């Protein structure tokens, strides 16, 4: 653990929600990265002294401080709330999507329990062989840079480095491949919610929606275009918002970051309006042919290095959606230094 990472270590937070059927959902807030917290969830059913079912949903990151936070939080559930769960009797591990703050800690957790892993069918390959997606991204990095229009320099170097990042340090077998509409272990309703990641799922338990990174109380989830990561993009994200909004009897959403969302439908409405504003911003900047990189700089004039890659991804997703809607015209030309992609209002 680096000194800077160690300085961010905090005690985990633990809160409890008891559902209509008596299931207990424990939200355990831990550090995933130096400046990012994440929520993992322990679901317990039955007598606290002898639970009939327990499930751990997500596993934090691969950093030591994240794993220690997970252990400390789970210990608090046992000691402060009297839940006699154990690694030996854990019934299920669930991964909502294969991003490093959710799946990175899974290899560590696998050393503690033999509980079977469940994830969306599209996530299984990444979880079982994390190097395959990283290798594919590395091989396609130059083509990605060309399509984004990123000039050689700091951002290009950072994008190439990111392309080789592993979601998890080692593979873990997925025993249960999930699809939209499945019922997991007779308890959870599975909702496939692509957009942020093509393999993301949310889980419904009674009146509670475990909304992963699909629905968060303060931030819109980072989006990539579908050409960069299949199943990602603004179109799939908005469609998945429509999907969860059809749920009846859900009065609380628990996201993978930050606090609970009792007014989760209001949050859905806000996110739709926010993305409409972002789409209009890109259209306004595209009066002349522009690369995605140039559009990113135009709509984010105070672009900071820490945000640059996520904002490039987001602009690419916005551009992709506007092209699909017929509001932007895409031009692909062969230039002296390779292909050049530009976009202009239709």
Coordinates of N, CA and C in Angstrom, one line a residue, residues 40-260:
X40 N -20.6 -2.1 -0.7 CA -20.9 -3.5 -0.9 C -22.1 -3.8 0.0
X41 N -22.7 -4.9 -0.3 CA -24.0 -5.2 0.4 C -23.9 -6.7 0.9
X42 N -24.3 -6.8 2.2 CA -24.5 -8.2 2.7 C -26.0 -8.3 3.0
X43 N -26.6 -9.3 2.4 CA -28.0 -9.6 2.5 C -28.2 -10.9 3.4
X44 N -29.0 -10.8 4.4 CA -29.1 -11.9 5.4 C -30.6 -12.2 5.5
X45 N -31.0 -13.5 5.4 CA -32.3 -13.9 5.6 C -32.4 -15.0 6.7
X46 N -33.5 -14.9 7.5 CA -33.7 -16.0 8.5 C -33.3 -15.5 9.9
X47 N -33.2 -16.4 10.8 CA -32.9 -16.2 12.2 C -31.4 -15.6 12.2
X48 N -31.3 -14.4 12.9 CA -29.9 -13.8 12.9 C -28.9 -14.8 13.5
X49 N -29.3 -15.7 14.4 CA -28.4 -16.6 15.1 C -28.1 -17.8 14.2
X50 N -28.9 -18.0 13.2 CA -28.7 -19.1 12.3 C -29.3 -18.8 10.9
X51 N -28.7 -17.9 10.2 CA -29.3 -17.5 8.9 C -29.5 -18.6 7.9
X52 N -30.6 -18.5 7.2 CA -30.9 -19.6 6.2 C -30.3 -19.2 4.8
X53 N -29.9 -17.9 4.7 CA -29.3 -17.5 3.4 C -28.5 -16.2 3.6
X54 N -27.3 -16.1 3.0 CA -26.5 -14.9 3.1 C -25.9 -14.7 1.7
X55 N -25.8 -13.4 1.3 CA -25.2 -13.1 0.0 C -24.4 -11.8 0.1
X56 N -23.2 -11.9 -0.5 CA -22.4 -10.7 -0.5 C -22.4 -10.2 -2.0
X57 N -22.8 -8.9 -2.1 CA -23.0 -8.3 -3.4 C -21.9 -7.3 -3.6
X58 N -21.0 -7.6 -4.6 CA -19.8 -6.9 -4.9 C -18.7 -7.1 -3.8
X59 N -17.5 -6.7 -4.2 CA -16.3 -7.1 -3.3 C -15.3 -6.0 -3.2
X60 N -15.6 -4.8 -3.6 CA -14.6 -3.7 -3.5 C -13.4 -3.9 -4.5
X61 N -12.3 -3.2 -4.2 CA -11.2 -3.3 -5.2 C -10.1 -4.3 -4.7
X62 N -9.0 -4.3 -5.4 CA -8.0 -5.2 -5.1 C -7.0 -4.6 -4.1
X63 N -7.1 -3.4 -3.7 CA -6.2 -2.7 -2.8 C -6.3 -3.3 -1.4
X64 N -5.2 -3.4 -0.7 CA -5.2 -3.9 0.7 C -6.2 -3.2 1.5
X65 N -6.2 -1.8 1.4 CA -7.1 -1.1 2.3 C -8.6 -1.3 2.0
X66 N -8.9 -1.6 0.8 CA -10.3 -1.9 0.4 C -10.7 -3.3 1.0
X67 N -9.8 -4.2 0.9 CA -10.1 -5.6 1.4 C -10.2 -5.6 2.9
X68 N -9.3 -4.8 3.6 CA -9.4 -4.7 5.0 C -10.7 -4.0 5.5
X69 N -11.1 -2.9 4.7 CA -12.4 -2.3 5.0 C -13.5 -3.2 4.9
X70 N -13.5 -4.1 3.9 CA -14.6 -5.1 3.7 C -14.6 -6.0 4.9
X71 N -13.4 -6.5 5.3 CA -13.4 -7.4 6.5 C -13.9 -6.7 7.7
X72 N -13.5 -5.5 7.9 CA -13.9 -4.7 9.1 C -15.4 -4.5 9.1
X73 N -15.9 -4.1 7.9 CA -17.4 -3.9 7.9 C -18.2 -5.1 8.1
X74 N -17.8 -6.2 7.6 CA -18.5 -7.5 7.8 C -18.4 -7.9 9.2
X75 N -17.3 -7.6 9.9 CA -17.1 -8.0 11.3 C -18.1 -7.2 12.1
X76 N -18.3 -5.9 11.7 CA -19.2 -5.1 12.5 C -20.7 -5.6 12.3
X77 N -21.0 -6.1 11.2 CA -22.4 -6.7 11.0 C -22.6 -7.8 12.0
X78 N -21.5 -8.6 12.1 CA -21.6 -9.8 13.0 C -21.7 -9.3 14.5
X79 N -20.8 -8.4 14.9 CA -20.7 -8.0 16.3 C -21.7 -7.0 16.8
X80 N -22.0 -6.0 15.9 CA -22.9 -4.9 16.3 C -24.4 -5.2 16.1
X81 N -24.6 -6.1 15.1 CA -26.0 -6.4 14.7 C -26.4 -7.8 15.0
X82 N -25.5 -8.6 15.5 CA -25.8 -10.0 15.9 C -26.1 -10.9 14.8
X83 N -25.6 -10.7 13.6 CA -25.9 -11.6 12.5 C -24.8 -12.7 12.5
X84 N -25.2 -13.9 12.7 CA -24.2 -15.0 12.8 C -23.9 -15.5 11.4
X85 N -23.5 -14.7 10.5 CA -23.1 -15.1 9.1 C -21.6 -15.5 9.2
X86 N -21.2 -16.3 8.2 CA -19.7 -16.6 8.2 C -19.3 -16.9 6.8
X87 N -18.0 -16.8 6.5 CA -17.5 -17.1 5.2 C -17.8 -18.6 4.8
X88 N -17.8 -19.4 5.8 CA -18.0 -20.9 5.5 C -19.4 -21.2 5.1
X89 N -20.4 -20.4 5.6 CA -21.8 -20.7 5.3 C -22.4 -19.6 4.3
X90 N -21.5 -18.7 3.8 CA -22.0 -17.7 2.8 C -22.7 -18.5 1.6
X91 N -23.9 -18.0 1.3 CA -24.6 -18.8 0.2 C -24.3 -18.3 -1.2
X92 N -23.9 -17.0 -1.4 CA -23.8 -16.5 -2.7 C -22.9 -15.3 -2.8
X93 N -22.1 -15.2 -3.9 CA -21.4 -14.0 -4.2 C -22.0 -13.4 -5.5
X94 N -22.3 -12.1 -5.6 CA -22.9 -11.5 -6.8 C -22.0 -10.4 -7.2
X95 N -21.7 -10.3 -8.5 CA -20.9 -9.1 -9.0 C -21.9 -8.4 -9.9
X96 N -22.2 -7.1 -9.6 CA -23.1 -6.3 -10.4 C -22.6 -6.0 -11.8
X97 N -21.2 -5.7 -11.9 CA -20.6 -5.5 -13.2 C -19.1 -5.5 -13.0
X98 N -18.4 -5.9 -14.0 CA -16.9 -6.1 -13.9 C -16.1 -4.9 -14.0
X99 N -16.3 -3.9 -13.1 CA -15.4 -2.8 -13.0 C -14.5 -3.0 -11.7
X100 N -13.3 -2.4 -11.7 CA -12.4 -2.8 -10.6 C -12.8 -2.4 -9.2
X101 N -13.7 -1.4 -9.0 CA -14.1 -1.1 -7.7 C -15.2 -2.1 -7.2
X102 N -15.7 -3.0 -8.1 CA -16.7 -3.9 -7.7 C -16.2 -5.4 -7.8
X103 N -15.4 -5.7 -8.7 CA -14.9 -7.1 -8.9 C -13.4 -7.3 -8.5
X104 N -12.7 -6.2 -8.3 CA -11.3 -6.3 -8.0 C -11.0 -7.1 -6.8
X105 N -11.8 -7.0 -5.8 CA -11.6 -7.7 -4.5 C -12.1 -9.2 -4.6
X106 N -12.7 -9.6 -5.7 CA -13.3 -11.0 -5.7 C -12.2 -12.1 -5.6
X107 N -11.0 -12.0 -6.2 CA -10.1 -13.0 -6.0 C -9.7 -13.2 -4.5
X108 N -9.6 -12.0 -3.8 CA -9.3 -12.1 -2.3 C -10.5 -12.8 -1.6
X109 N -11.7 -12.4 -1.9 CA -12.9 -13.0 -1.3 C -12.9 -14.5 -1.6
X110 N -12.5 -14.9 -2.8 CA -12.6 -16.3 -3.1 C -11.7 -17.1 -2.2
X111 N -10.6 -16.6 -1.7 CA -9.7 -17.3 -0.8 C -10.4 -17.6 0.6
X112 N -11.5 -16.9 0.8 CA -12.2 -17.0 2.1 C -13.5 -17.8 2.1
X113 N -14.1 -18.0 0.9 CA -15.3 -18.7 0.8 C -15.4 -19.4 -0.5
X114 N -16.2 -20.5 -0.5 CA -16.5 -21.3 -1.7 C -17.8 -20.9 -2.3
X115 N -18.5 -19.9 -1.8 CA -19.8 -19.5 -2.3 C -19.8 -19.3 -3.8
X116 N -20.8 -19.8 -4.5 CA -20.8 -19.6 -6.0 C -21.0 -18.2 -6.4
X117 N -20.4 -17.8 -7.5 CA -20.4 -16.5 -8.0 C -21.5 -16.4 -9.1
X118 N -22.3 -15.3 -9.0 CA -23.3 -15.0 -10.0 C -23.0 -13.6 -10.6
X119 N -23.2 -13.5 -11.9 CA -23.0 -12.3 -12.6 C -23.8 -12.4 -14.0
X120 N -24.0 -11.3 -14.6 CA -24.6 -11.3 -15.9 C -23.8 -12.2 -16.9
X121 N -24.4 -12.9 -17.8 CA -23.8 -13.8 -18.7 C -22.7 -13.0 -19.5
X122 N -22.9 -11.8 -19.8 CA -21.9 -11.0 -20.6 C -20.7 -10.6 -19.7
X123 N -20.8 -10.7 -18.4 CA -19.6 -10.4 -17.5 C -18.8 -11.6 -17.3
X124 N -19.3 -12.8 -17.5 CA -18.5 -14.0 -17.1 C -17.1 -14.1 -17.7
X125 N -17.0 -13.8 -19.0 CA -15.7 -13.9 -19.6 C -14.6 -12.9 -19.0
X126 N -15.1 -11.7 -18.7 CA -14.2 -10.7 -18.1 C -13.8 -11.1 -16.7
X127 N -14.7 -11.7 -15.9 CA -14.5 -12.1 -14.5 C -13.5 -13.3 -14.5
X128 N -13.8 -14.2 -15.4 CA -13.0 -15.5 -15.5 C -11.6 -15.3 -16.1
X129 N -11.5 -14.4 -17.1 CA -10.2 -14.2 -17.8 C -10.0 -12.7 -18.0
X130 N -9.7 -11.9 -16.9 CA -9.7 -10.5 -17.0 C -8.6 -9.9 -17.9
X131 N -7.6 -10.7 -18.3 CA -6.6 -10.2 -19.2 C -7.1 -10.1 -20.6
X132 N -8.2 -10.9 -21.0 CA -8.6 -10.9 -22.4 C -9.1 -9.5 -22.8
X133 N -10.0 -8.9 -22.0 CA -10.5 -7.6 -22.4 C -9.4 -6.5 -22.4
X134 N -8.5 -6.6 -21.4 CA -7.4 -5.7 -21.4 C -6.5 -5.8 -22.7
X135 N -6.3 -7.0 -23.1 CA -5.5 -7.2 -24.3 C -6.2 -6.7 -25.5
X136 N -7.5 -6.9 -25.6 CA -8.2 -6.4 -26.7 C -8.2 -4.9 -26.8
X137 N -8.3 -4.3 -25.6 CA -8.3 -2.8 -25.6 C -6.9 -2.3 -26.0
X138 N -5.8 -3.0 -25.5 CA -4.5 -2.5 -25.9 C -4.3 -2.6 -27.4
X139 N -4.7 -3.7 -28.0 CA -4.6 -3.9 -29.4 C -5.3 -2.8 -30.2
X140 N -6.4 -2.4 -29.7 CA -7.3 -1.4 -30.4 C -7.0 0.0 -30.0
X141 N -6.0 0.3 -29.2 CA -5.8 1.6 -28.6 C -5.6 2.7 -29.7
X142 N -4.7 2.4 -30.7 CA -4.4 3.4 -31.7 C -5.7 3.7 -32.5
X143 N -6.4 2.7 -32.9 CA -7.7 3.0 -33.6 C -8.7 3.8 -32.7
X144 N -8.7 3.6 -31.5 CA -9.5 4.3 -30.5 C -9.1 5.8 -30.5
X145 N -7.8 6.0 -30.4 CA -7.3 7.4 -30.4 C -7.6 8.1 -31.7
X146 N -7.5 7.4 -32.8 CA -7.8 8.1 -34.1 C -9.3 8.4 -34.1
X147 N -10.2 7.6 -33.7 CA -11.6 7.8 -33.8 C -12.0 9.0 -32.8
X148 N -11.3 9.1 -31.7 CA -11.5 10.2 -30.8 C -10.9 11.5 -31.2
X149 N -9.9 11.4 -32.1 CA -9.2 12.6 -32.5 C -8.2 13.1 -31.5
X150 N -7.7 12.3 -30.6 CA -6.8 12.7 -29.5 C -5.4 12.9 -30.1
X151 N -4.8 14.1 -30.0 CA -3.4 14.3 -30.5 C -2.4 13.5 -29.6
X152 N -1.3 13.2 -30.1 CA -0.2 12.6 -29.3 C 0.2 13.6 -28.2
X153 N 0.4 13.0 -27.0 CA 0.7 13.8 -25.9 C 0.2 13.2 -24.6
X154 N 0.0 14.0 -23.6 CA -0.4 13.4 -22.3 C -1.6 12.6 -22.3
X155 N -2.7 13.1 -23.0 CA -4.0 12.3 -22.9 C -3.9 11.0 -23.7
X156 N -3.2 11.1 -24.9 CA -3.0 9.8 -25.6 C -2.2 8.8 -24.8
X157 N -1.2 9.2 -24.1 CA -0.4 8.3 -23.3 C -1.3 7.7 -22.2
X158 N -2.1 8.5 -21.6 CA -2.9 8.0 -20.5 C -4.0 7.1 -21.0
X159 N -4.5 7.4 -22.2 CA -5.5 6.4 -22.8 C -4.9 5.1 -23.1
X160 N -3.6 5.1 -23.6 CA -3.0 3.8 -23.9 C -2.7 3.1 -22.6
X161 N -2.3 3.8 -21.6 CA -2.1 3.1 -20.3 C -3.4 2.5 -19.8
X162 N -4.4 3.3 -19.8 CA -5.7 2.8 -19.3 C -6.2 1.5 -20.1
X163 N -5.9 1.5 -21.4 CA -6.3 0.4 -22.2 C -5.8 -1.0 -21.7
X164 N -4.7 -1.0 -21.0 CA -4.2 -2.2 -20.5 C -4.5 -2.5 -19.1
X165 N -5.4 -1.7 -18.5 CA -5.8 -2.0 -17.1 C -6.6 -3.2 -17.0
X166 N -6.3 -4.0 -15.9 CA -7.1 -5.2 -15.6 C -8.3 -4.8 -14.7
X167 N -9.5 -5.4 -14.9 CA -10.6 -5.1 -14.0 C -10.4 -5.9 -12.7
X168 N -9.6 -7.0 -12.7 CA -9.4 -7.8 -11.5 C -8.0 -8.4 -11.7
X169 N -7.3 -8.6 -10.6 CA -5.9 -9.2 -10.7 C -5.9 -10.6 -11.2
X170 N -6.9 -11.4 -11.0 CA -6.9 -12.8 -11.5 C -8.3 -13.2 -11.7
X171 N -8.5 -14.3 -12.4 CA -9.8 -14.8 -12.8 C -10.5 -15.6 -11.7
X172 N -11.8 -15.6 -11.6 CA -12.6 -16.4 -10.7 C -13.8 -16.9 -11.5
X173 N -14.1 -18.2 -11.3 CA -15.2 -18.8 -12.1 C -16.5 -18.3 -11.7
X174 N -17.4 -18.0 -12.7 CA -18.8 -17.6 -12.5 C -19.6 -18.9 -12.7
X175 N -20.2 -19.3 -11.6 CA -21.1 -20.5 -11.6 C -22.5 -20.2 -12.1
X176 N -23.0 -19.0 -12.0 CA -24.4 -18.7 -12.4 C -24.4 -17.5 -13.3
X177 N -24.7 -17.8 -14.6 CA -24.7 -16.7 -15.6 C -26.2 -16.2 -15.6
X178 N -26.4 -14.9 -15.4 CA -27.7 -14.3 -15.2 C -28.1 -13.6 -16.5
X179 N -29.5 -13.5 -16.6 CA -30.1 -12.8 -17.7 C -31.2 -11.9 -17.1
X180 N -31.6 -10.9 -17.9 CA -32.7 -10.0 -17.4 C -34.0 -10.9 -17.1
X181 N -34.6 -10.6 -16.0 CA -35.8 -11.3 -15.6 C -35.6 -12.5 -14.8
X182 N -34.4 -13.0 -14.7 CA -34.1 -14.2 -13.8 C -34.5 -13.9 -12.4
X183 N -34.8 -14.9 -11.6 CA -34.9 -14.9 -10.2 C -33.7 -15.6 -9.6
X184 N -32.9 -15.0 -8.9 CA -31.7 -15.6 -8.3 C -32.0 -16.1 -6.9
X185 N -31.7 -17.4 -6.7 CA -31.9 -18.0 -5.4 C -33.2 -17.8 -4.8
X186 N -34.3 -17.7 -5.7 CA -35.6 -17.5 -5.2 C -35.8 -16.2 -4.4
X187 N -34.9 -15.2 -4.5 CA -35.0 -14.0 -3.7 C -34.9 -12.8 -4.5
X188 N -33.9 -12.7 -5.4 CA -33.6 -11.4 -6.1 C -34.2 -11.5 -7.6
X189 N -34.8 -10.4 -8.0 CA -35.2 -10.3 -9.4 C -34.0 -9.5 -10.1
X190 N -33.6 -10.1 -11.2 CA -32.4 -9.6 -11.9 C -32.9 -8.6 -13.0
X191 N -32.3 -7.4 -13.1 CA -32.6 -6.5 -14.1 C -31.3 -6.1 -14.8
X192 N -31.3 -6.4 -16.1 CA -30.1 -6.1 -16.9 C -30.2 -4.6 -17.3
X193 N -29.2 -3.8 -16.8 CA -29.2 -2.4 -17.0 C -27.9 -1.9 -17.7
X194 N -27.7 -2.1 -19.0 CA -26.5 -1.7 -19.7 C -26.4 -0.2 -19.8
X195 N -25.3 0.3 -20.3 CA -25.1 1.7 -20.5 C -23.8 2.1 -19.8
X196 N -23.7 2.0 -18.5 CA -22.4 2.2 -17.8 C -21.5 1.1 -18.1
X197 N -22.0 -0.1 -18.1 CA -21.3 -1.3 -18.6 C -22.3 -2.3 -19.2
X198 N -22.0 -2.9 -20.3 CA -22.9 -3.7 -21.0 C -23.4 -4.9 -20.2
X199 N -22.7 -5.3 -19.2 CA -23.0 -6.5 -18.4 C -23.5 -6.1 -17.0
X200 N -23.9 -4.9 -16.8 CA -24.4 -4.5 -15.4 C -25.8 -5.0 -15.1
X201 N -26.0 -5.4 -13.9 CA -27.3 -5.8 -13.4 C -27.6 -5.0 -12.2
X202 N -28.9 -4.8 -12.0 CA -29.5 -4.3 -10.7 C -30.3 -5.5 -10.1
X203 N -30.5 -5.5 -8.8 CA -31.2 -6.5 -8.2 C -32.4 -5.9 -7.3
X204 N -33.5 -6.5 -7.5 CA -34.7 -6.1 -6.7 C -34.9 -7.2 -5.6
X205 N -35.1 -6.7 -4.4 CA -35.4 -7.5 -3.2 C -36.6 -6.8 -2.5
X206 N -37.8 -7.4 -2.6 CA -39.0 -6.8 -2.0 C -39.1 -5.3 -2.5
X207 N -39.1 -4.4 -1.6 CA -39.4 -3.0 -2.0 C -38.1 -2.2 -2.3
X208 N -36.9 -2.9 -2.3 CA -35.6 -2.3 -2.5 C -35.0 -2.6 -3.8
X209 N -34.4 -1.6 -4.4 CA -33.7 -1.8 -5.7 C -32.2 -1.6 -5.4
X210 N -31.4 -2.6 -5.5 CA -29.9 -2.5 -5.4 C -29.5 -2.0 -6.8
X211 N -29.2 -0.7 -7.0 CA -29.1 -0.1 -8.3 C -27.7 0.0 -8.8
X212 N -26.7 -0.6 -8.2 CA -25.4 -0.7 -8.7 C -24.9 0.7 -9.1
X213 N -24.2 0.9 -10.2 CA -23.8 2.2 -10.7 C -24.8 2.7 -11.7
X214 N -25.9 2.1 -11.9 CA -26.9 2.5 -12.9 C -27.6 3.8 -12.4
X215 N -27.9 3.8 -11.1 CA -28.6 4.9 -10.5 C -27.9 5.3 -9.2
X216 N -27.3 6.5 -9.2 CA -26.6 7.1 -8.1 C -27.1 8.4 -7.6
X217 N -27.0 8.7 -6.3 CA -27.7 9.9 -5.8 C -27.1 11.3 -6.2
X218 N -25.8 11.3 -6.6 CA -25.1 12.6 -6.9 C -24.5 12.7 -8.3
X219 N -24.2 11.6 -8.9 CA -23.4 11.6 -10.1 C -24.1 10.8 -11.2
X220 N -23.9 11.2 -12.4 CA -24.4 10.4 -13.5 C -23.2 9.4 -13.8
X221 N -23.5 8.1 -14.0 CA -22.4 7.1 -14.1 C -21.6 7.4 -15.4
X222 N -20.3 7.1 -15.3 CA -19.5 7.3 -16.5 C -20.0 6.4 -17.7
X223 N -20.0 7.0 -18.9 CA -20.5 6.2 -20.0 C -19.4 6.2 -21.1
X224 N -19.2 5.1 -21.8 CA -18.4 5.0 -23.0 C -19.4 4.8 -24.2
X225 N -18.9 5.0 -25.4 CA -19.8 4.7 -26.5 C -19.8 3.2 -26.8
X226 N -20.8 2.7 -27.4 CA -20.8 1.3 -27.7 C -19.7 0.8 -28.6
X227 N -19.2 1.6 -29.5 CA -18.1 1.1 -30.3 C -16.8 0.9 -29.5
X228 N -16.7 1.5 -28.3 CA -15.6 1.4 -27.5 C -15.8 0.1 -26.6
X229 N -17.0 0.0 -26.0 CA -17.3 -1.2 -25.2 C -18.7 -1.6 -25.4
X230 N -18.9 -2.7 -26.1 CA -20.3 -3.2 -26.5 C -21.2 -3.2 -25.3
X231 N -22.4 -2.7 -25.5 CA -23.4 -2.6 -24.4 C -23.4 -1.3 -23.7
X232 N -22.3 -0.5 -23.9 CA -22.2 0.8 -23.2 C -22.9 1.8 -24.1
X233 N -23.0 3.0 -23.6 CA -23.6 4.1 -24.4 C -24.8 4.8 -23.8
X234 N -25.1 6.0 -24.3 CA -26.2 6.7 -23.7 C -27.6 6.1 -24.1
X235 N -27.7 5.6 -25.3 CA -28.9 4.9 -25.7 C -29.3 3.8 -24.8
X236 N -28.4 2.8 -24.7 CA -28.7 1.7 -23.7 C -29.0 2.2 -22.3
X237 N -28.2 3.2 -21.9 CA -28.4 3.7 -20.5 C -29.8 4.3 -20.3
X238 N -30.3 5.1 -21.3 CA -31.6 5.7 -21.2 C -32.7 4.6 -21.2
X239 N -32.5 3.6 -22.1 CA -33.4 2.5 -22.2 C -33.5 1.7 -20.9
X240 N -32.3 1.6 -20.2 CA -32.3 0.9 -18.9 C -33.0 1.7 -17.8
X241 N -32.9 3.0 -17.9 CA -33.6 3.9 -17.0 C -35.1 3.6 -17.1
X242 N -35.6 3.5 -18.4 CA -37.0 3.2 -18.7 C -37.4 1.9 -18.1
X243 N -36.4 0.9 -18.1 CA -36.7 -0.4 -17.7 C -36.9 -0.5 -16.2
X244 N -36.1 0.2 -15.4 CA -36.3 0.2 -14.0 C -37.5 1.0 -13.5
X245 N -37.8 2.0 -14.3 CA -38.9 2.9 -14.0 C -40.3 2.1 -14.1
X246 N -40.3 1.0 -14.8 CA -41.5 0.2 -14.8 C -41.8 -0.6 -13.5
X247 N -40.8 -0.6 -12.7 CA -41.0 -1.4 -11.4 C -42.1 -0.8 -10.6
X248 N -42.9 -1.6 -10.0 CA -44.0 -1.2 -9.1 C -43.6 -1.7 -7.7
X249 N -43.9 -0.9 -6.7 CA -43.7 -1.2 -5.3 C -42.3 -1.1 -4.8
X250 N -41.4 -0.4 -5.6 CA -40.1 -0.2 -5.1 C -40.0 1.3 -4.5
X251 N -39.7 1.4 -3.3 CA -39.7 2.7 -2.6 C -38.3 3.1 -2.1
X252 N -37.3 2.4 -2.4 CA -36.0 2.7 -2.0 C -35.0 2.1 -3.0
X253 N -34.0 3.0 -3.4 CA -32.9 2.5 -4.2 C -31.6 2.6 -3.4
X254 N -30.8 1.6 -3.4 CA -29.5 1.7 -2.8 C -28.4 1.5 -3.9
X255 N -27.7 2.6 -4.2 CA -26.7 2.5 -5.2 C -25.3 2.1 -4.6
X256 N -24.4 1.9 -5.5 CA -23.1 1.4 -5.2 C -22.2 2.5 -4.7
X257 N -22.6 3.7 -4.7 CA -21.9 4.8 -4.1 C -22.8 5.8 -3.4
X258 N -22.4 6.3 -2.3 CA -23.1 7.3 -1.5 C -24.4 6.8 -0.9
X259 N -25.3 7.7 -0.6 CA -26.4 7.4 0.4 C -27.6 6.8 -0.3
X260 N -28.6 6.3 0.4 CA -29.8 5.8 -0.1 C -30.6 6.8 -0.9

